[in-house]
Tab-separated table of C-alpha atoms in Angstrom:
chain	number	residue	atom	x	y	z
A	64	PHE	CA	66.180	69.210	110.944
A	65	VAL	CA	69.467	68.401	109.182
A	66	PRO	CA	72.355	67.527	111.497
A	67	HIS	CA	75.534	69.581	111.173
A	68	GLN	CA	78.318	67.996	109.126
A	69	SER	CA	81.853	69.276	108.988
A	70	ASN	CA	85.285	68.400	107.692
A	71	LYS	CA	88.321	70.015	109.309
A	72	LYS	CA	91.846	69.893	107.918
A	73	GLN	CA	95.058	71.258	109.337
A	74	ILE	CA	97.449	72.804	106.838
A	75	LEU	CA	100.907	71.272	107.143
A	76	TYR	CA	103.966	71.347	104.897
A	77	TYR	CA	106.877	68.947	104.729
A	78	ASN	CA	110.127	70.541	105.894
A	79	PRO	CA	113.000	68.525	104.382
A	80	THR	CA	115.514	70.092	106.792
A	81	THR	CA	113.792	68.758	109.913
A	82	GLN	CA	112.112	65.890	108.019
A	83	THR	CA	108.798	66.663	109.728
A	84	TRP	CA	105.395	68.060	108.803
A	85	GLU	CA	105.048	71.601	110.174
A	86	LYS	CA	102.373	74.306	110.274
A	87	PRO	CA	103.227	77.146	107.864
A	88	ILE	CA	103.343	80.719	109.101
A	89	LEU	CA	101.952	82.916	106.343
A	90	ARG	CA	103.513	86.370	106.231
A	91	GLU	CA	103.228	89.256	103.778
A	92	TRP	CA	104.542	87.586	100.614
A	93	ASP	CA	103.752	83.916	101.389
A	94	SER	CA	100.933	81.827	99.925
A	95	ILE	CA	99.529	78.331	99.618
A	96	GLU	CA	98.730	77.421	96.030
A	97	LYS	CA	97.260	74.467	94.204
A	98	HIS	CA	99.530	73.360	91.343
A	99	PRO	CA	98.533	71.634	88.086
A	100	ASP	CA	99.526	68.274	89.596
A	101	GLY	CA	96.542	68.663	91.980
A	102	LYS	CA	98.737	69.075	95.064
A	103	TYR	CA	98.984	72.089	97.352
A	104	TYR	CA	102.291	73.864	97.931
A	105	TYR	CA	103.466	76.401	100.496
A	106	HIS	CA	105.332	79.222	98.724
A	107	LYS	CA	107.580	80.768	101.352
A	108	ARG	CA	108.706	84.175	100.138
A	109	SER	CA	109.192	85.834	103.541
A	110	GLY	CA	111.846	85.531	106.197
A	111	GLU	CA	111.725	86.745	109.770
A	112	VAL	CA	114.399	87.799	112.215
A	113	VAL	CA	114.096	89.014	115.804
A	114	LEU	CA	116.729	91.583	116.727
A	115	ASP	CA	117.456	91.451	120.455
A	116	GLY	CA	120.910	93.004	120.783
A	117	SER	CA	122.816	89.727	120.441
A	118	GLU	CA	123.631	90.441	116.776
A	119	GLY	CA	126.837	91.971	115.487
A	120	TRP	CA	126.059	95.687	115.108
A	121	SER	CA	128.278	98.510	113.940
A	122	LEU	CA	127.974	102.259	114.041
A	123	SER	CA	127.344	103.626	110.571
A	124	SER	CA	129.196	106.648	109.298
A	125	SER	CA	126.774	107.164	106.396
A	126	ASN	CA	124.354	109.320	108.395
A	127	ASN	CA	126.854	111.214	110.512
A	128	THR	CA	125.319	114.516	109.391
A	129	LEU	CA	122.018	113.778	111.143
A	130	THR	CA	121.507	115.524	114.462
A	131	ASP	CA	118.640	113.595	116.116
A	132	VAL	CA	119.343	109.966	115.140
A	133	VAL	CA	122.235	107.519	115.274
A	134	ALA	CA	122.687	105.014	112.426
A	135	PHE	CA	123.587	101.351	112.959
A	136	TYR	CA	123.884	98.361	110.640
A	137	MET	CA	123.939	94.625	111.249
A	138	ASN	CA	127.201	93.022	110.093
A	139	ASN	CA	125.689	89.786	108.757
A	140	THR	CA	123.586	89.911	105.623
A	141	LEU	CA	120.178	88.382	104.993
A	142	SER	CA	119.194	86.298	101.994
A	143	CYS	CA	116.688	88.926	100.938
A	144	ILE	CA	115.676	91.161	98.087
A	145	THR	CA	117.877	94.206	98.506
A	146	ASP	CA	116.537	97.746	98.557
A	147	SER	CA	113.062	96.458	99.431
A	148	LEU	CA	110.736	97.530	102.195
A	149	VAL	CA	110.572	95.433	105.332
A	150	ILE	CA	107.784	94.998	107.854
A	151	CYS	CA	108.775	95.834	111.400
A	152	ASP	CA	106.725	95.780	114.578
A	153	LYS	CA	108.362	98.818	116.226
A	154	ILE	CA	110.203	100.897	113.621
A	155	PRO	CA	108.842	102.392	110.377
A	156	SER	CA	110.396	101.096	107.170
A	157	ILE	CA	111.849	103.386	104.521
A	158	ILE	CA	113.419	102.782	101.124
A	159	ARG	CA	117.216	102.837	101.070
A	160	GLY	CA	118.647	106.061	99.776
A	161	VAL	CA	116.126	108.355	101.446
A	162	THR	CA	118.272	110.971	103.147
A	163	GLY	CA	117.780	113.481	105.926
A	164	VAL	CA	115.251	111.340	107.852
A	165	GLU	CA	115.355	112.477	111.474
A	166	TYR	CA	113.137	109.783	113.035
A	167	ASP	CA	113.404	106.066	113.820
A	168	ASN	CA	113.570	104.011	110.621
A	169	ILE	CA	114.721	100.676	109.270
A	170	TYR	CA	115.746	99.561	105.785
A	171	ILE	CA	117.621	96.874	103.873
A	172	SER	CA	120.818	97.979	102.147
A	173	ALA	CA	121.970	97.061	98.644
A	174	THR	CA	124.165	94.369	100.243
A	175	GLY	CA	121.311	92.825	102.277
A	176	ARG	CA	122.246	94.321	105.631
A	177	ILE	CA	119.639	95.646	108.057
A	178	ASN	CA	120.152	99.328	108.833
A	179	ILE	CA	118.434	101.077	111.734
A	180	ASN	CA	118.409	104.766	112.541
A	181	ILE	CA	117.266	105.391	116.108
A	182	LEU	CA	116.604	108.616	117.978
A	183	LYS	CA	119.503	109.588	120.205
A	184	SER	CA	117.061	110.343	123.024
A	185	LYS	CA	116.114	106.638	123.204
A	186	LEU	CA	119.669	105.454	123.824
A	187	SER	CA	121.524	105.515	127.153
A	188	THR	CA	124.723	106.058	125.130
A	189	GLN	CA	124.957	106.935	121.438
A	190	ASP	CA	127.158	103.959	120.569
A	191	VAL	CA	126.794	100.244	119.747
A	192	ALA	CA	126.602	99.308	123.453
A	193	GLY	CA	123.712	101.743	124.004
A	194	PHE	CA	121.909	100.474	120.905
A	195	LYS	CA	122.308	96.816	121.937
A	196	GLN	CA	120.988	97.698	125.387
A	197	TRP	CA	117.938	99.366	123.780
A	198	LEU	CA	117.329	96.257	121.624
A	199	GLN	CA	117.525	93.992	124.678
A	200	VAL	CA	114.681	95.955	126.269
A	201	ASN	CA	112.828	96.498	122.960
A	202	PRO	CA	113.358	93.432	120.719
A	203	VAL	CA	112.402	94.193	117.121
A	204	THR	CA	110.766	91.672	114.766
A	205	VAL	CA	111.534	92.208	111.079
A	206	VAL	CA	109.851	90.420	108.166
A	207	TYR	CA	111.627	90.688	104.830
A	208	GLN	CA	111.179	89.335	101.319
A	209	LEU	CA	113.438	86.362	100.554
A	210	ALA	CA	115.743	86.629	97.554
A	211	GLN	CA	114.906	83.041	96.589
A	212	GLU	CA	111.421	81.614	97.038
A	213	GLU	CA	111.156	78.255	98.827
A	214	VAL	CA	108.391	75.830	97.802
A	215	TYR	CA	107.204	72.987	100.043
A	216	GLU	CA	104.559	70.338	99.463
A	217	CYS	CA	101.509	70.581	101.739
A	218	THR	CA	99.093	67.994	103.004
A	219	ASN	CA	96.009	67.467	100.848
A	220	LEU	CA	93.583	70.330	101.436
A	221	ASP	CA	90.667	69.095	99.334
A	222	LEU	CA	87.585	69.336	101.512
A	223	ILE	CA	84.508	67.188	101.573
A	224	THR	CA	81.590	69.111	100.094
A	225	TYR	CA	78.008	68.663	101.250
A	226	PRO	CA	74.782	68.786	99.232
A	227	ASN	CA	73.175	72.212	98.743
A	228	GLU	CA	75.667	74.231	100.811
A	229	THR	CA	79.360	74.182	101.704
A	230	ASN	CA	80.895	76.878	103.901
A	231	LEU	CA	84.646	77.289	104.041
A	232	ILE	CA	86.185	78.988	107.074
A	233	VAL	CA	89.955	79.565	107.261
A	234	SER	CA	91.509	80.785	110.478
């Protein structure tokens, strides 16, 4: 019988803004990579925003020819890659410029604004107030690709290896 041996490490990165070591949240475009200097780095390429109706929204006139949906855009812009797909938990993503889409959809504009088209039947009123009310009841999480990658140093992730067999489990 050989007793079980293990080595467990928590992945942390140094956040210079808060001056603390934090656990990274890996999203679609993020990674942890070992660099030639032998250190591990967290490459943050994704941003996340939760839309809950507290944002500055405006009614868009660009899709005023659609009959089943109302178009809205968020006034503030994100530091993101424009015209790229986003990942959203409640609304399907489309590429900007697709026209005539008569279902819920979300996209990033060429200026970095979030645009949402929502079915009229889901809104109590087909205006900004009705849309904000819908978002308050149905908050939407959006993950987008950052325009500028952020790189942070991680704690050492080199594991102790054991004779004959080493299993690596990442959760």
